[in-house]
Amino acid sequence: MKSASRSASSPLFSSVAAGAPPVGGISKRSFDILVALAALILLSPIFLLIMALVKSTDGGSIFYGHRRIGYNGTTFRCLKFRTMAENGDALLHQYFEENPEALEEWRATRKLQDDPRVTVLGTVLRKLSLDELPQLINILKGEMSIVGPRPVVEDELELYETSAVYYLRSRPGLTGLWQVSGRNDVSYAARIAFDTHYVRNWSLTRDLVIVARTIPAVCLSRGSY
């Protein structure tokens, strides 16, 4: 992963370096803070239970922070409950050696349907999207939004090509148009199209609709693995 300063100076990020504030402005930011605070309070019993379960499974770390690209090319640590084994990198390398076709799947989607790193508890948390609850903290810090493009790493953003400018105009979202439109059941190109459409057509009403659509999508575990 390149540093934040190096990322911000690359041609990929230069088109928004002196651009406008994040899409949605004050109204979107106010919505984010209110919803994130309310969710943390209401879900605190579940939050604490998951913390205890993750810690008790193997004694490892509770949270995992992966460096992602945010608004205007800044980098941040996107928080999740840890759902993978602590030696995940070694397990993944071994899995690719034994399953070359899985490497092609990884290169195409940046995900694996049968990921050897994911723990039994992690599979449940991912299926219900509960592993992403710590991102409410990212939202309060101003690094993410309730609704927005899915946070990506720098290598992924290069796949956006000219559409990267739209991703960089918005804070990444805990949920978004892609998540309620098929999630992992759609292609990466479709995901980029969803992100671009969302930013170009943003409105607070659309955010409310996406939040409302997220609830049944999570309950039915549509497109998740």
JSON list of N, CA, C and O in Angstrom, two decimals, residues 13-54:
[
{"chain": "A", "resi": 13, "resn": "PHE", "atom": "N", "xyz": [-5.52, 10.86, -8.35]},
{"chain": "A", "resi": 13, "resn": "PHE", "atom": "CA", "xyz": [-6.17, 11.65, -7.33]},
{"chain": "A", "resi": 13, "resn": "PHE", "atom": "C", "xyz": [-6.15, 13.15, -7.63]},
{"chain": "A", "resi": 13, "resn": "PHE", "atom": "O", "xyz": [-6.85, 13.91, -6.98]},
{"chain": "A", "resi": 14, "resn": "SER", "atom": "N", "xyz": [-5.35, 13.58, -8.59]},
{"chain": "A", "resi": 14, "resn": "SER", "atom": "CA", "xyz": [-5.14, 15.01, -8.79]},
{"chain": "A", "resi": 14, "resn": "SER", "atom": "C", "xyz": [-6.39, 15.75, -9.23]},
{"chain": "A", "resi": 14, "resn": "SER", "atom": "O", "xyz": [-6.53, 16.93, -8.97]},
{"chain": "A", "resi": 15, "resn": "SER", "atom": "N", "xyz": [-7.34, 15.06, -9.86]},
{"chain": "A", "resi": 15, "resn": "SER", "atom": "CA", "xyz": [-8.52, 15.73, -10.39]},
{"chain": "A", "resi": 15, "resn": "SER", "atom": "C", "xyz": [-9.47, 16.23, -9.32]},
{"chain": "A", "resi": 15, "resn": "SER", "atom": "O", "xyz": [-10.34, 17.05, -9.59]},
{"chain": "A", "resi": 16, "resn": "VAL", "atom": "N", "xyz": [-9.31, 15.75, -8.08]},
{"chain": "A", "resi": 16, "resn": "VAL", "atom": "CA", "xyz": [-10.19, 16.22, -7.01]},
{"chain": "A", "resi": 16, "resn": "VAL", "atom": "C", "xyz": [-9.42, 16.88, -5.88]},
{"chain": "A", "resi": 16, "resn": "VAL", "atom": "O", "xyz": [-9.98, 17.21, -4.85]},
{"chain": "A", "resi": 17, "resn": "ALA", "atom": "N", "xyz": [-8.11, 17.05, -6.06]},
{"chain": "A", "resi": 17, "resn": "ALA", "atom": "CA", "xyz": [-7.27, 17.55, -4.97]},
{"chain": "A", "resi": 17, "resn": "ALA", "atom": "C", "xyz": [-7.74, 18.91, -4.48]},
{"chain": "A", "resi": 17, "resn": "ALA", "atom": "O", "xyz": [-7.62, 19.23, -3.29]},
{"chain": "A", "resi": 18, "resn": "ALA", "atom": "N", "xyz": [-8.27, 19.75, -5.37]},
{"chain": "A", "resi": 18, "resn": "ALA", "atom": "CA", "xyz": [-8.72, 21.07, -4.97]},
{"chain": "A", "resi": 18, "resn": "ALA", "atom": "C", "xyz": [-10.23, 21.21, -5.20]},
{"chain": "A", "resi": 18, "resn": "ALA", "atom": "O", "xyz": [-10.74, 22.28, -5.48]},
{"chain": "A", "resi": 19, "resn": "GLY", "atom": "N", "xyz": [-10.93, 20.11, -5.09]},
{"chain": "A", "resi": 19, "resn": "GLY", "atom": "CA", "xyz": [-12.34, 20.09, -5.41]},
{"chain": "A", "resi": 19, "resn": "GLY", "atom": "C", "xyz": [-13.24, 20.55, -4.28]},
{"chain": "A", "resi": 19, "resn": "GLY", "atom": "O", "xyz": [-12.79, 21.06, -3.25]},
{"chain": "A", "resi": 20, "resn": "ALA", "atom": "N", "xyz": [-14.54, 20.34, -4.47]},
{"chain": "A", "resi": 20, "resn": "ALA", "atom": "CA", "xyz": [-15.55, 20.76, -3.51]},
{"chain": "A", "resi": 20, "resn": "ALA", "atom": "C", "xyz": [-15.57, 19.82, -2.31]},
{"chain": "A", "resi": 20, "resn": "ALA", "atom": "O", "xyz": [-14.93, 18.77, -2.31]},
{"chain": "A", "resi": 21, "resn": "PRO", "atom": "N", "xyz": [-16.32, 20.20, -1.25]},
{"chain": "A", "resi": 21, "resn": "PRO", "atom": "CA", "xyz": [-16.47, 19.32, -0.08]},
{"chain": "A", "resi": 21, "resn": "PRO", "atom": "C", "xyz": [-17.13, 18.01, -0.50]},
{"chain": "A", "resi": 21, "resn": "PRO", "atom": "O", "xyz": [-17.66, 17.89, -1.61]},
{"chain": "A", "resi": 22, "resn": "PRO", "atom": "N", "xyz": [-17.10, 16.99, 0.37]},
{"chain": "A", "resi": 22, "resn": "PRO", "atom": "CA", "xyz": [-17.73, 15.71, 0.03]},
{"chain": "A", "resi": 22, "resn": "PRO", "atom": "C", "xyz": [-19.18, 15.87, -0.40]},
{"chain": "A", "resi": 22, "resn": "PRO", "atom": "O", "xyz": [-19.88, 16.76, 0.09]},
{"chain": "A", "resi": 23, "resn": "VAL", "atom": "N", "xyz": [-19.61, 15.03, -1.31]},
{"chain": "A", "resi": 23, "resn": "VAL", "atom": "CA", "xyz": [-20.97, 15.11, -1.81]},
{"chain": "A", "resi": 23, "resn": "VAL", "atom": "C", "xyz": [-21.97, 15.07, -0.64]},
{"chain": "A", "resi": 23, "resn": "VAL", "atom": "O", "xyz": [-21.80, 14.32, 0.31]},
{"chain": "A", "resi": 24, "resn": "GLY", "atom": "N", "xyz": [-22.98, 15.90, -0.69]},
{"chain": "A", "resi": 24, "resn": "GLY", "atom": "CA", "xyz": [-23.99, 15.96, 0.36]},
{"chain": "A", "resi": 24, "resn": "GLY", "atom": "C", "xyz": [-23.77, 17.06, 1.38]},
{"chain": "A", "resi": 24, "resn": "GLY", "atom": "O", "xyz": [-24.71, 17.48, 2.05]},
{"chain": "A", "resi": 25, "resn": "GLY", "atom": "N", "xyz": [-22.53, 17.49, 1.53]},
{"chain": "A", "resi": 25, "resn": "GLY", "atom": "CA", "xyz": [-22.23, 18.61, 2.40]},
{"chain": "A", "resi": 25, "resn": "GLY", "atom": "C", "xyz": [-22.68, 18.43, 3.84]},
{"chain": "A", "resi": 25, "resn": "GLY", "atom": "O", "xyz": [-22.64, 17.34, 4.41]},
{"chain": "A", "resi": 26, "resn": "ILE", "atom": "N", "xyz": [-23.14, 19.54, 4.43]},
{"chain": "A", "resi": 26, "resn": "ILE", "atom": "CA", "xyz": [-23.51, 19.56, 5.85]},
{"chain": "A", "resi": 26, "resn": "ILE", "atom": "C", "xyz": [-24.71, 18.67, 6.14]},
{"chain": "A", "resi": 26, "resn": "ILE", "atom": "O", "xyz": [-24.76, 17.99, 7.17]},
{"chain": "A", "resi": 27, "resn": "SER", "atom": "N", "xyz": [-25.68, 18.64, 5.25]},
{"chain": "A", "resi": 27, "resn": "SER", "atom": "CA", "xyz": [-26.88, 17.85, 5.51]},
{"chain": "A", "resi": 27, "resn": "SER", "atom": "C", "xyz": [-26.56, 16.37, 5.59]},
{"chain": "A", "resi": 27, "resn": "SER", "atom": "O", "xyz": [-27.05, 15.65, 6.48]},
{"chain": "A", "resi": 28, "resn": "LYS", "atom": "N", "xyz": [-25.70, 15.89, 4.71]},
{"chain": "A", "resi": 28, "resn": "LYS", "atom": "CA", "xyz": [-25.31, 14.47, 4.73]},
{"chain": "A", "resi": 28, "resn": "LYS", "atom": "C", "xyz": [-24.48, 14.17, 5.97]},
{"chain": "A", "resi": 28, "resn": "LYS", "atom": "O", "xyz": [-24.66, 13.13, 6.61]},
{"chain": "A", "resi": 29, "resn": "ARG", "atom": "N", "xyz": [-23.57, 15.07, 6.32]},
{"chain": "A", "resi": 29, "resn": "ARG", "atom": "CA", "xyz": [-22.73, 14.86, 7.50]},
{"chain": "A", "resi": 29, "resn": "ARG", "atom": "C", "xyz": [-23.56, 14.85, 8.79]},
{"chain": "A", "resi": 29, "resn": "ARG", "atom": "O", "xyz": [-23.33, 14.03, 9.69]},
{"chain": "A", "resi": 30, "resn": "SER", "atom": "N", "xyz": [-24.54, 15.72, 8.89]},
{"chain": "A", "resi": 30, "resn": "SER", "atom": "CA", "xyz": [-25.41, 15.76, 10.06]},
{"chain": "A", "resi": 30, "resn": "SER", "atom": "C", "xyz": [-26.21, 14.46, 10.17]},
{"chain": "A", "resi": 30, "resn": "SER", "atom": "O", "xyz": [-26.36, 13.90, 11.27]},
{"chain": "A", "resi": 31, "resn": "PHE", "atom": "N", "xyz": [-26.71, 13.98, 9.04]},
{"chain": "A", "resi": 31, "resn": "PHE", "atom": "CA", "xyz": [-27.44, 12.71, 9.00]},
{"chain": "A", "resi": 31, "resn": "PHE", "atom": "C", "xyz": [-26.55, 11.58, 9.47]},
{"chain": "A", "resi": 31, "resn": "PHE", "atom": "O", "xyz": [-26.95, 10.72, 10.26]},
{"chain": "A", "resi": 32, "resn": "ASP", "atom": "N", "xyz": [-25.30, 11.57, 9.00]},
{"chain": "A", "resi": 32, "resn": "ASP", "atom": "CA", "xyz": [-24.34, 10.52, 9.39]},
{"chain": "A", "resi": 32, "resn": "ASP", "atom": "C", "xyz": [-24.13, 10.48, 10.90]},
{"chain": "A", "resi": 32, "resn": "ASP", "atom": "O", "xyz": [-24.15, 9.41, 11.52]},
{"chain": "A", "resi": 33, "resn": "ILE", "atom": "N", "xyz": [-23.90, 11.64, 11.49]},
{"chain": "A", "resi": 33, "resn": "ILE", "atom": "CA", "xyz": [-23.61, 11.71, 12.92]},
{"chain": "A", "resi": 33, "resn": "ILE", "atom": "C", "xyz": [-24.82, 11.24, 13.74]},
{"chain": "A", "resi": 33, "resn": "ILE", "atom": "O", "xyz": [-24.67, 10.44, 14.68]},
{"chain": "A", "resi": 34, "resn": "LEU", "atom": "N", "xyz": [-25.99, 11.71, 13.39]},
{"chain": "A", "resi": 34, "resn": "LEU", "atom": "CA", "xyz": [-27.19, 11.34, 14.14]},
{"chain": "A", "resi": 34, "resn": "LEU", "atom": "C", "xyz": [-27.47, 9.83, 14.06]},
{"chain": "A", "resi": 34, "resn": "LEU", "atom": "O", "xyz": [-27.75, 9.18, 15.08]},
{"chain": "A", "resi": 35, "resn": "VAL", "atom": "N", "xyz": [-27.39, 9.28, 12.87]},
{"chain": "A", "resi": 35, "resn": "VAL", "atom": "CA", "xyz": [-27.68, 7.85, 12.68]},
{"chain": "A", "resi": 35, "resn": "VAL", "atom": "C", "xyz": [-26.61, 6.99, 13.34]},
{"chain": "A", "resi": 35, "resn": "VAL", "atom": "O", "xyz": [-26.92, 5.98, 13.99]},
{"chain": "A", "resi": 36, "resn": "ALA", "atom": "N", "xyz": [-25.34, 7.36, 13.20]},
{"chain": "A", "resi": 36, "resn": "ALA", "atom": "CA", "xyz": [-24.26, 6.58, 13.79]},
{"chain": "A", "resi": 36, "resn": "ALA", "atom": "C", "xyz": [-24.34, 6.56, 15.31]},
{"chain": "A", "resi": 36, "resn": "ALA", "atom": "O", "xyz": [-24.16, 5.51, 15.94]},
{"chain": "A", "resi": 37, "resn": "LEU", "atom": "N", "xyz": [-24.62, 7.71, 15.91]},
{"chain": "A", "resi": 37, "resn": "LEU", "atom": "CA", "xyz": [-24.74, 7.78, 17.37]},
{"chain": "A", "resi": 37, "resn": "LEU", "atom": "C", "xyz": [-25.91, 6.93, 17.85]},
{"chain": "A", "resi": 37, "resn": "LEU", "atom": "O", "xyz": [-25.79, 6.17, 18.82]},
{"chain": "A", "resi": 38, "resn": "ALA", "atom": "N", "xyz": [-27.05, 7.07, 17.17]},
{"chain": "A", "resi": 38, "resn": "ALA", "atom": "CA", "xyz": [-28.24, 6.30, 17.57]},
{"chain": "A", "resi": 38, "resn": "ALA", "atom": "C", "xyz": [-27.99, 4.81, 17.42]},
{"chain": "A", "resi": 38, "resn": "ALA", "atom": "O", "xyz": [-28.37, 4.01, 18.29]},
{"chain": "A", "resi": 39, "resn": "ALA", "atom": "N", "xyz": [-27.33, 4.41, 16.34]},
{"chain": "A", "resi": 39, "resn": "ALA", "atom": "CA", "xyz": [-27.06, 2.99, 16.11]},
{"chain": "A", "resi": 39, "resn": "ALA", "atom": "C", "xyz": [-26.11, 2.43, 17.15]},
{"chain": "A", "resi": 39, "resn": "ALA", "atom": "O", "xyz": [-26.30, 1.30, 17.64]},
{"chain": "A", "resi": 40, "resn": "LEU", "atom": "N", "xyz": [-25.07, 3.18, 17.51]},
{"chain": "A", "resi": 40, "resn": "LEU", "atom": "CA", "xyz": [-24.12, 2.70, 18.51]},
{"chain": "A", "resi": 40, "resn": "LEU", "atom": "C", "xyz": [-24.80, 2.50, 19.86]},
{"chain": "A", "resi": 40, "resn": "LEU", "atom": "O", "xyz": [-24.51, 1.54, 20.58]},
{"chain": "A", "resi": 41, "resn": "ILE", "atom": "N", "xyz": [-25.70, 3.41, 20.21]},
{"chain": "A", "resi": 41, "resn": "ILE", "atom": "CA", "xyz": [-26.41, 3.29, 21.49]},
{"chain": "A", "resi": 41, "resn": "ILE", "atom": "C", "xyz": [-27.36, 2.10, 21.47]},
{"chain": "A", "resi": 41, "resn": "ILE", "atom": "O", "xyz": [-27.37, 1.27, 22.39]},
{"chain": "A", "resi": 42, "resn": "LEU", "atom": "N", "xyz": [-28.16, 1.99, 20.42]},
{"chain": "A", "resi": 42, "resn": "LEU", "atom": "CA", "xyz": [-29.16, 0.92, 20.34]},
{"chain": "A", "resi": 42, "resn": "LEU", "atom": "C", "xyz": [-28.52, -0.46, 20.20]},
{"chain": "A", "resi": 42, "resn": "LEU", "atom": "O", "xyz": [-29.05, -1.45, 20.73]},
{"chain": "A", "resi": 43, "resn": "LEU", "atom": "N", "xyz": [-27.41, -0.52, 19.50]},
{"chain": "A", "resi": 43, "resn": "LEU", "atom": "CA", "xyz": [-26.77, -1.81, 19.22]},
{"chain": "A", "resi": 43, "resn": "LEU", "atom": "C", "xyz": [-25.64, -2.15, 20.17]},
{"chain": "A", "resi": 43, "resn": "LEU", "atom": "O", "xyz": [-24.94, -3.14, 19.98]},
{"chain": "A", "resi": 44, "resn": "SER", "atom": "N", "xyz": [-25.44, -1.33, 21.20]},
{"chain": "A", "resi": 44, "resn": "SER", "atom": "CA", "xyz": [-24.32, -1.56, 22.12]},
{"chain": "A", "resi": 44, "resn": "SER", "atom": "C", "xyz": [-24.34, -2.96, 22.77]},
{"chain": "A", "resi": 44, "resn": "SER", "atom": "O", "xyz": [-23.27, -3.57, 22.93]},
{"chain": "A", "resi": 45, "resn": "PRO", "atom": "N", "xyz": [-25.50, -3.53, 23.15]},
{"chain": "A", "resi": 45, "resn": "PRO", "atom": "CA", "xyz": [-25.47, -4.90, 23.69]},
{"chain": "A", "resi": 45, "resn": "PRO", "atom": "C", "xyz": [-24.92, -5.92, 22.68]},
{"chain": "A", "resi": 45, "resn": "PRO", "atom": "O", "xyz": [-24.13, -6.80, 23.04]},
{"chain": "A", "resi": 46, "resn": "ILE", "atom": "N", "xyz": [-25.34, -5.79, 21.41]},
{"chain": "A", "resi": 46, "resn": "ILE", "atom": "CA", "xyz": [-24.85, -6.69, 20.37]},
{"chain": "A", "resi": 46, "resn": "ILE", "atom": "C", "xyz": [-23.36, -6.45, 20.14]},
{"chain": "A", "resi": 46, "resn": "ILE", "atom": "O", "xyz": [-22.58, -7.39, 19.97]},
{"chain": "A", "resi": 47, "resn": "PHE", "atom": "N", "xyz": [-22.97, -5.19, 20.15]},
{"chain": "A", "resi": 47, "resn": "PHE", "atom": "CA", "xyz": [-21.58, -4.81, 19.95]},
{"chain": "A", "resi": 47, "resn": "PHE", "atom": "C", "xyz": [-20.69, -5.49, 21.00]},
{"chain": "A", "resi": 47, "resn": "PHE", "atom": "O", "xyz": [-19.66, -6.11, 20.68]},
{"chain": "A", "resi": 48, "resn": "LEU", "atom": "N", "xyz": [-21.10, -5.41, 22.27]},
{"chain": "A", "resi": 48, "resn": "LEU", "atom": "CA", "xyz": [-20.32, -5.99, 23.36]},
{"chain": "A", "resi": 48, "resn": "LEU", "atom": "C", "xyz": [-20.30, -7.51, 23.30]},
{"chain": "A", "resi": 48, "resn": "LEU", "atom": "O", "xyz": [-19.28, -8.15, 23.59]},
{"chain": "A", "resi": 49, "resn": "LEU", "atom": "N", "xyz": [-21.43, -8.11, 22.90]},
{"chain": "A", "resi": 49, "resn": "LEU", "atom": "CA", "xyz": [-21.50, -9.56, 22.78]},
{"chain": "A", "resi": 49, "resn": "LEU", "atom": "C", "xyz": [-20.55, -10.06, 21.71]},
{"chain": "A", "resi": 49, "resn": "LEU", "atom": "O", "xyz": [-19.82, -11.05, 21.91]},
{"chain": "A", "resi": 50, "resn": "ILE", "atom": "N", "xyz": [-20.52, -9.40, 20.57]},
{"chain": "A", "resi": 50, "resn": "ILE", "atom": "CA", "xyz": [-19.63, -9.81, 19.48]},
{"chain": "A", "resi": 50, "resn": "ILE", "atom": "C", "xyz": [-18.17, -9.67, 19.91]},
{"chain": "A", "resi": 50, "resn": "ILE", "atom": "O", "xyz": [-17.33, -10.54, 19.63]},
{"chain": "A", "resi": 51, "resn": "MET", "atom": "N", "xyz": [-17.85, -8.59, 20.61]},
{"chain": "A", "resi": 51, "resn": "MET", "atom": "CA", "xyz": [-16.49, -8.41, 21.11]},
{"chain": "A", "resi": 51, "resn": "MET", "atom": "C", "xyz": [-16.06, -9.60, 21.97]},
{"chain": "A", "resi": 51, "resn": "MET", "atom": "O", "xyz": [-14.95, -10.12, 21.82]},
{"chain": "A", "resi": 52, "resn": "ALA", "atom": "N", "xyz": [-16.96, -10.02, 22.87]},
{"chain": "A", "resi": 52, "resn": "ALA", "atom": "CA", "xyz": [-16.64, -11.14, 23.75]},
{"chain": "A", "resi": 52, "resn": "ALA", "atom": "C", "xyz": [-16.48, -12.44, 22.97]},
{"chain": "A", "resi": 52, "resn": "ALA", "atom": "O", "xyz": [-15.57, -13.24, 23.23]},
{"chain": "A", "resi": 53, "resn": "LEU", "atom": "N", "xyz": [-17.34, -12.66, 21.98]},
{"chain": "A", "resi": 53, "resn": "LEU", "atom": "CA", "xyz": [-17.28, -13.88, 21.18]},
{"chain": "A", "resi": 53, "resn": "LEU", "atom": "C", "xyz": [-16.01, -13.95, 20.34]},
{"chain": "A", "resi": 53, "resn": "LEU", "atom": "O", "xyz": [-15.36, -15.01, 20.26]},
{"chain": "A", "resi": 54, "resn": "VAL", "atom": "N", "xyz": [-15.65, -12.84, 19.71]},
{"chain": "A", "resi": 54, "resn": "VAL", "atom": "CA", "xyz": [-14.43, -12.82, 18.89]},
{"chain": "A", "resi": 54, "resn": "VAL", "atom": "C", "xyz": [-13.20, -13.10, 19.75]},
{"chain": "A", "resi": 54, "resn": "VAL", "atom": "O", "xyz": [-12.33, -13.90, 19.38]}
]
